[in-house]
């Protein structure tokens, strides 16, 4: 089984798409937004034809082969030798350096590709780079496998002191995968075949989504501006956009169903060979989280559906003067509330001011993203949808992609992704092997950044109508982050469990989708056949199976963390920075202890859910 660092470098960055928060800008919108930054990737490489990229790719391949020649078949012997800590420490350091180099190459190729997934030159560059780095990763694969074959007592002795001791967290994480690893030839086959199996289907999904066009108001729009129409002030426009989404997705469902069926079967084969018992066990292992903790969170959220989403949408339907909202009005702006376009410069200052009020150091890190050309903000045809923060590698720096068009929620998205970016910068000193953060904590800084920004804006708002609109928007974001993502997780489980019994038809997948949506959204949202195909555009189902529960985990965790912060406990900022700076070097349970939090406690999840419930109660009280 390849290391987490290699796997991360060769996998697409999960994309955050919170219900259509980006749009293709018209000329008028562009003028309102002001100049939007595009990222400068030259800190990685100057271009796809750069000699430095070609040379580094060849160097990565050469160093991977040399590493194999030097260490393959010798790890157990070195571990048992008198200088085990020194020699193995030197080997791990060399392995880490190659991983950093490979990660730099793959990150650049992925970022270039995300700029326009419909461009054949970029797609070929991305595909060719991935193929060559996958082959190089195959040369390195033996190292983790041989480390895991060393007896525990021997490895513990080698890690006790000396140079190898600093890598103990990475080695212990690696050894957690030991029960599921296969023989060397099978592992190499799995890795090499990934290029023509799951990676190929990922790419087909990306390029299919990017090529779709939706007919709205006489225009042929891409996915992003169509999703954005669901937030239009005109209900007729929202309806037209929703129906266009349904029509175009429905016309392509055979392709999306084939992708879904194939990837679910591919995962089932891998899980079966490795010995995973549950469809989500591999994800839980990679997240370093106990399955029972995830199960407790899922059950707590599902039990709270009536108190959260059902209750809120009933209130929102009342604001709209109806018994139930059509599904295209679920995220509609509130009636009789003025909306304005927020220029990019104002969004930047809003987030930086909120971060600065918490910690000037945090704001300083975030400001580097604006000053250094680390953000790509405009929406372009073919550009990856949604938003993400890509960590790249510790020897470089992260990059942020957003599709900014001046909505209040876009400001929150910017705050979210910059939170990821700050986290990635702070974790980078841990090195390529231990900087990556498990998903249990990966959404902590992002959601915390959103909360800081929201609380600052709310505190500055005195107009009752605007305050209600802000609270409602935050509740909707939290419902989308907690309730909706757990519904997504439930949908994925149903799909993967059903696929194990045979291929699923379009109608069967649609039915599974509608069942979880009806349960989670409640009777105040009307779902009809137009909504059936909406599962097809969610990228997490394709790129990162079962990733979605991390959003709910992060939101509930941050609600609890923010409660500690709000009590003005001394030393909170320092403890928070220590949590982020740990990266993947410590388990999440250990990192939460200084805050008095324990995710294994069944009552833990009620703290976060209670904050959402309290906001809904505040909205209800505003009704008099």
CSV table of C-alpha atoms in Angstrom, one decimal, residues 33-276:
chain,number,residue,atom,x,y,z
A,33,UNK,CA,-16.2,42.9,-8.4
A,34,UNK,CA,-13.1,44.8,-9.3
A,35,UNK,CA,-9.9,43.1,-10.4
A,36,UNK,CA,-9.8,39.4,-9.6
A,37,UNK,CA,-6.5,37.7,-9.0
A,38,UNK,CA,-5.2,34.7,-10.9
A,39,UNK,CA,-2.6,32.5,-9.4
A,40,UNK,CA,1.0,32.6,-10.3
A,41,UNK,CA,2.3,29.0,-10.5
A,42,UNK,CA,5.8,30.0,-11.2
A,43,UNK,CA,6.8,29.3,-7.6
A,44,UNK,CA,6.4,25.7,-8.8
A,45,UNK,CA,7.4,25.9,-12.5
A,46,UNK,CA,7.3,28.6,-15.1
A,47,UNK,CA,5.1,26.6,-17.5
A,48,UNK,CA,4.3,23.2,-18.9
A,49,UNK,CA,7.3,23.4,-21.3
A,50,UNK,CA,9.7,24.6,-18.6
A,51,UNK,CA,13.1,22.8,-18.7
A,52,UNK,CA,13.0,22.8,-14.9
A,53,UNK,CA,9.8,20.7,-14.9
A,54,UNK,CA,11.3,18.3,-17.5
A,55,UNK,CA,14.5,18.0,-15.5
A,56,UNK,CA,12.7,17.5,-12.2
A,57,UNK,CA,10.5,14.8,-13.7
A,58,UNK,CA,13.5,12.9,-15.0
A,59,UNK,CA,15.3,13.4,-11.6
A,60,UNK,CA,12.3,12.0,-9.7
A,61,UNK,CA,12.3,8.9,-11.9
A,62,UNK,CA,16.1,8.5,-11.6
A,63,UNK,CA,16.1,9.0,-7.8
A,64,UNK,CA,13.2,6.6,-7.3
A,65,UNK,CA,15.1,3.9,-9.2
A,66,UNK,CA,18.3,4.6,-7.3
A,67,UNK,CA,16.4,4.4,-4.0
A,68,UNK,CA,15.1,1.0,-5.0
A,69,UNK,CA,18.5,-0.3,-6.0
A,70,UNK,CA,20.0,0.9,-2.7
A,71,UNK,CA,17.3,-0.3,-0.2
A,72,UNK,CA,15.0,-2.9,-1.8
A,73,UNK,CA,15.2,-6.2,0.1
A,74,UNK,CA,17.4,-4.7,2.8
A,75,UNK,CA,15.0,-2.9,5.1
A,76,UNK,CA,14.6,-5.8,7.6
A,77,UNK,CA,18.4,-6.3,7.7
A,78,UNK,CA,19.0,-2.6,8.3
A,79,UNK,CA,16.3,-2.4,11.0
A,80,UNK,CA,18.0,-5.3,12.9
A,81,UNK,CA,21.5,-3.8,12.6
A,82,UNK,CA,23.4,-1.9,15.2
A,83,UNK,CA,22.9,1.5,13.5
A,84,UNK,CA,19.3,1.0,12.7
A,85,UNK,CA,18.0,4.4,13.7
A,86,UNK,CA,20.7,6.2,11.8
A,87,UNK,CA,20.5,4.1,8.6
A,88,UNK,CA,16.7,3.9,8.5
A,89,UNK,CA,16.4,7.5,9.4
A,90,UNK,CA,18.7,8.3,6.4
A,91,UNK,CA,16.5,6.1,4.2
A,92,UNK,CA,13.2,7.7,5.3
A,93,UNK,CA,14.7,11.2,4.8
A,94,UNK,CA,15.7,10.2,1.2
A,95,UNK,CA,12.3,8.7,0.6
A,96,UNK,CA,10.6,11.9,1.9
A,97,UNK,CA,12.7,14.1,-0.3
A,98,UNK,CA,11.6,12.1,-3.4
A,99,UNK,CA,8.0,12.4,-2.3
A,100,UNK,CA,8.3,16.1,-2.0
A,101,UNK,CA,9.8,16.4,-5.5
A,102,UNK,CA,7.1,14.1,-6.9
A,103,UNK,CA,4.4,16.0,-5.0
A,104,UNK,CA,5.7,19.3,-6.5
A,105,UNK,CA,5.5,17.9,-10.0
A,106,UNK,CA,2.0,16.4,-9.6
A,107,UNK,CA,0.6,19.5,-7.8
A,108,UNK,CA,1.8,21.7,-10.7
A,109,UNK,CA,0.2,19.4,-13.3
A,110,UNK,CA,-3.0,19.2,-11.3
A,111,UNK,CA,-3.3,23.0,-10.8
A,112,UNK,CA,-2.6,23.7,-14.5
A,113,UNK,CA,-5.3,21.1,-15.4
A,114,UNK,CA,-7.8,22.6,-12.9
A,115,UNK,CA,-7.5,26.0,-14.7
A,116,UNK,CA,-9.2,24.5,-17.8
A,117,UNK,CA,-10.2,20.8,-17.7
A,118,UNK,CA,-11.5,21.1,-21.2
A,119,UNK,CA,-8.2,22.0,-22.8
A,120,UNK,CA,-6.6,19.0,-24.5
A,121,UNK,CA,-3.1,20.2,-24.1
A,122,UNK,CA,-3.5,20.7,-20.3
A,123,UNK,CA,-5.4,17.3,-20.0
A,124,UNK,CA,-2.6,15.5,-21.9
A,125,UNK,CA,0.1,17.2,-19.7
A,126,UNK,CA,-1.8,16.2,-16.6
A,127,UNK,CA,-2.3,12.6,-17.8
A,128,UNK,CA,1.2,12.1,-19.0
A,129,UNK,CA,2.6,13.5,-15.7
A,130,UNK,CA,0.4,11.2,-13.7
A,131,UNK,CA,1.4,8.2,-15.7
A,132,UNK,CA,5.1,8.8,-15.2
A,133,UNK,CA,4.8,9.6,-11.5
A,134,UNK,CA,2.6,6.6,-10.9
A,135,UNK,CA,5.4,4.4,-12.5
A,136,UNK,CA,8.0,6.1,-10.2
A,137,UNK,CA,5.8,5.5,-7.2
A,138,UNK,CA,5.8,1.9,-8.1
A,139,UNK,CA,9.5,1.9,-7.7
A,140,UNK,CA,9.1,3.3,-4.2
A,141,UNK,CA,6.3,1.0,-3.2
A,142,UNK,CA,8.5,-1.6,-1.6
A,143,UNK,CA,9.7,0.7,1.1
A,144,UNK,CA,6.5,1.0,3.1
A,145,UNK,CA,5.7,-2.7,2.5
A,146,UNK,CA,9.1,-3.8,3.9
A,147,UNK,CA,8.9,-1.5,6.8
A,148,UNK,CA,5.6,-3.1,7.8
A,149,UNK,CA,7.2,-6.6,7.6
A,150,UNK,CA,9.7,-5.7,10.3
A,151,UNK,CA,8.8,-7.2,13.6
A,152,UNK,CA,7.2,-4.7,16.0
A,153,UNK,CA,9.8,-5.1,18.7
A,154,UNK,CA,12.6,-4.5,16.3
A,155,UNK,CA,10.9,-1.4,14.8
A,156,UNK,CA,10.1,-0.1,18.3
A,157,UNK,CA,13.8,-0.4,19.3
A,158,UNK,CA,14.9,1.4,16.1
A,159,UNK,CA,12.4,4.2,16.7
A,160,UNK,CA,13.2,4.7,20.4
A,161,UNK,CA,15.9,7.3,19.8
A,162,UNK,CA,18.1,8.8,17.1
A,163,UNK,CA,17.2,10.1,13.7
A,164,UNK,CA,14.4,7.6,13.1
A,165,UNK,CA,12.5,8.8,16.2
A,166,UNK,CA,11.2,11.9,14.5
A,167,UNK,CA,9.5,9.7,11.9
A,168,UNK,CA,7.7,7.6,14.5
A,169,UNK,CA,4.2,9.1,13.8
A,170,UNK,CA,4.5,8.4,10.1
A,171,UNK,CA,5.7,4.9,10.7
A,172,UNK,CA,3.0,4.2,13.2
A,173,UNK,CA,0.4,5.4,10.7
A,174,UNK,CA,2.0,3.2,8.1
A,175,UNK,CA,1.9,0.2,10.4
A,176,UNK,CA,-1.9,0.7,11.0
A,177,UNK,CA,-2.3,-0.3,7.3
A,178,UNK,CA,-0.3,-3.5,7.8
A,179,UNK,CA,-3.3,-5.8,8.1
A,180,UNK,CA,-4.6,-4.7,4.8
A,181,UNK,CA,-1.4,-4.7,2.6
A,182,UNK,CA,-0.9,-7.3,-0.1
A,183,UNK,CA,2.3,-8.8,-1.5
A,184,UNK,CA,4.6,-6.5,-3.4
A,185,UNK,CA,3.6,-7.6,-7.0
A,186,UNK,CA,-0.1,-7.2,-6.3
A,187,UNK,CA,0.4,-3.8,-4.7
A,188,UNK,CA,2.4,-2.6,-7.7
A,189,UNK,CA,-0.2,-3.9,-10.0
A,190,UNK,CA,-2.9,-2.0,-8.1
A,191,UNK,CA,-0.9,1.2,-8.3
A,192,UNK,CA,0.0,0.9,-12.0
A,193,UNK,CA,-3.5,-0.1,-13.0
A,194,UNK,CA,-5.0,3.0,-11.1
A,195,UNK,CA,-4.0,5.1,-14.1
A,196,UNK,CA,-6.4,3.2,-16.4
A,197,UNK,CA,-9.0,2.4,-13.7
A,198,UNK,CA,-10.1,4.9,-11.0
A,199,UNK,CA,-7.9,7.7,-12.2
A,200,UNK,CA,-9.3,7.4,-15.7
A,201,UNK,CA,-12.9,7.4,-14.5
A,202,UNK,CA,-12.2,10.5,-12.3
A,203,UNK,CA,-10.9,12.3,-15.4
A,204,UNK,CA,-13.9,11.2,-17.5
A,205,UNK,CA,-16.2,12.7,-14.8
A,206,UNK,CA,-14.3,16.0,-14.7
A,207,UNK,CA,-14.2,16.5,-18.5
A,208,UNK,CA,-17.9,15.4,-18.9
A,209,UNK,CA,-19.0,17.9,-16.2
A,210,UNK,CA,-17.0,20.7,-17.7
A,211,UNK,CA,-18.4,20.1,-21.2
A,212,UNK,CA,-22.1,20.2,-20.1
A,213,UNK,CA,-24.2,23.2,-21.1
A,214,UNK,CA,-27.5,24.2,-19.5
A,215,UNK,CA,-30.1,26.3,-21.2
A,216,UNK,CA,-31.2,29.2,-19.0
A,217,UNK,CA,-32.7,32.5,-20.1
A,218,UNK,CA,-31.7,32.0,-23.7
A,219,UNK,CA,-28.1,31.3,-22.8
A,220,UNK,CA,-26.1,28.0,-22.8
A,221,UNK,CA,-24.4,28.1,-19.4
A,222,UNK,CA,-21.8,25.8,-17.8
A,223,UNK,CA,-22.5,24.2,-14.4
A,224,UNK,CA,-21.2,27.0,-12.2
A,225,UNK,CA,-23.4,29.9,-13.5
A,226,UNK,CA,-26.4,27.5,-13.6
A,227,UNK,CA,-26.0,26.6,-10.0
A,228,UNK,CA,-25.6,30.2,-9.2
A,229,UNK,CA,-29.0,30.9,-10.7
A,230,UNK,CA,-30.5,28.9,-7.8
A,231,UNK,CA,-29.6,32.0,-5.7
A,232,UNK,CA,-31.3,34.5,-8.0
A,233,UNK,CA,-33.8,36.9,-6.5
A,234,UNK,CA,-36.3,36.0,-9.2
A,235,UNK,CA,-38.1,32.7,-8.4
A,236,UNK,CA,-38.9,32.1,-12.1
A,237,UNK,CA,-35.1,32.2,-12.8
A,238,UNK,CA,-34.4,29.8,-10.0
A,239,UNK,CA,-37.0,27.4,-11.3
A,240,UNK,CA,-35.7,27.6,-14.9
A,241,UNK,CA,-32.2,26.9,-13.7
A,242,UNK,CA,-33.2,24.0,-11.6
A,243,UNK,CA,-35.2,22.4,-14.5
A,244,UNK,CA,-32.3,23.0,-16.9
A,245,UNK,CA,-30.0,21.3,-14.4
A,246,UNK,CA,-32.3,18.3,-14.2
A,247,UNK,CA,-32.8,18.1,-17.9
A,248,UNK,CA,-29.2,18.2,-18.9
A,249,UNK,CA,-28.0,15.9,-16.1
A,250,UNK,CA,-30.9,13.5,-16.9
A,251,UNK,CA,-29.7,13.4,-20.6
A,252,UNK,CA,-26.3,12.3,-19.4
A,253,UNK,CA,-27.2,9.9,-16.6
A,254,UNK,CA,-26.2,6.8,-18.4
A,255,UNK,CA,-22.6,8.1,-18.4
A,256,UNK,CA,-22.7,9.2,-14.8
A,257,UNK,CA,-24.3,5.9,-13.7
A,258,UNK,CA,-21.6,4.0,-15.6
A,259,UNK,CA,-18.9,6.0,-13.8
A,260,UNK,CA,-20.6,5.5,-10.5
A,261,UNK,CA,-21.1,1.7,-11.0
A,262,UNK,CA,-17.5,1.2,-12.2
A,263,UNK,CA,-15.8,3.1,-9.4
A,264,UNK,CA,-18.0,1.4,-6.7
A,265,UNK,CA,-17.1,-2.0,-8.2
A,266,UNK,CA,-13.4,-1.0,-8.4
A,267,UNK,CA,-13.5,0.0,-4.7
A,268,UNK,CA,-15.3,-3.2,-3.8
A,269,UNK,CA,-12.6,-5.3,-5.5
A,270,UNK,CA,-9.8,-3.4,-3.7
A,271,UNK,CA,-11.6,-3.6,-0.3
A,272,UNK,CA,-12.2,-7.3,-0.7
A,273,UNK,CA,-8.6,-8.1,-1.6
A,274,UNK,CA,-7.4,-6.0,1.3
A,275,UNK,CA,-9.8,-7.4,3.8
A,276,UNK,CA,-11.9,-4.4,4.7
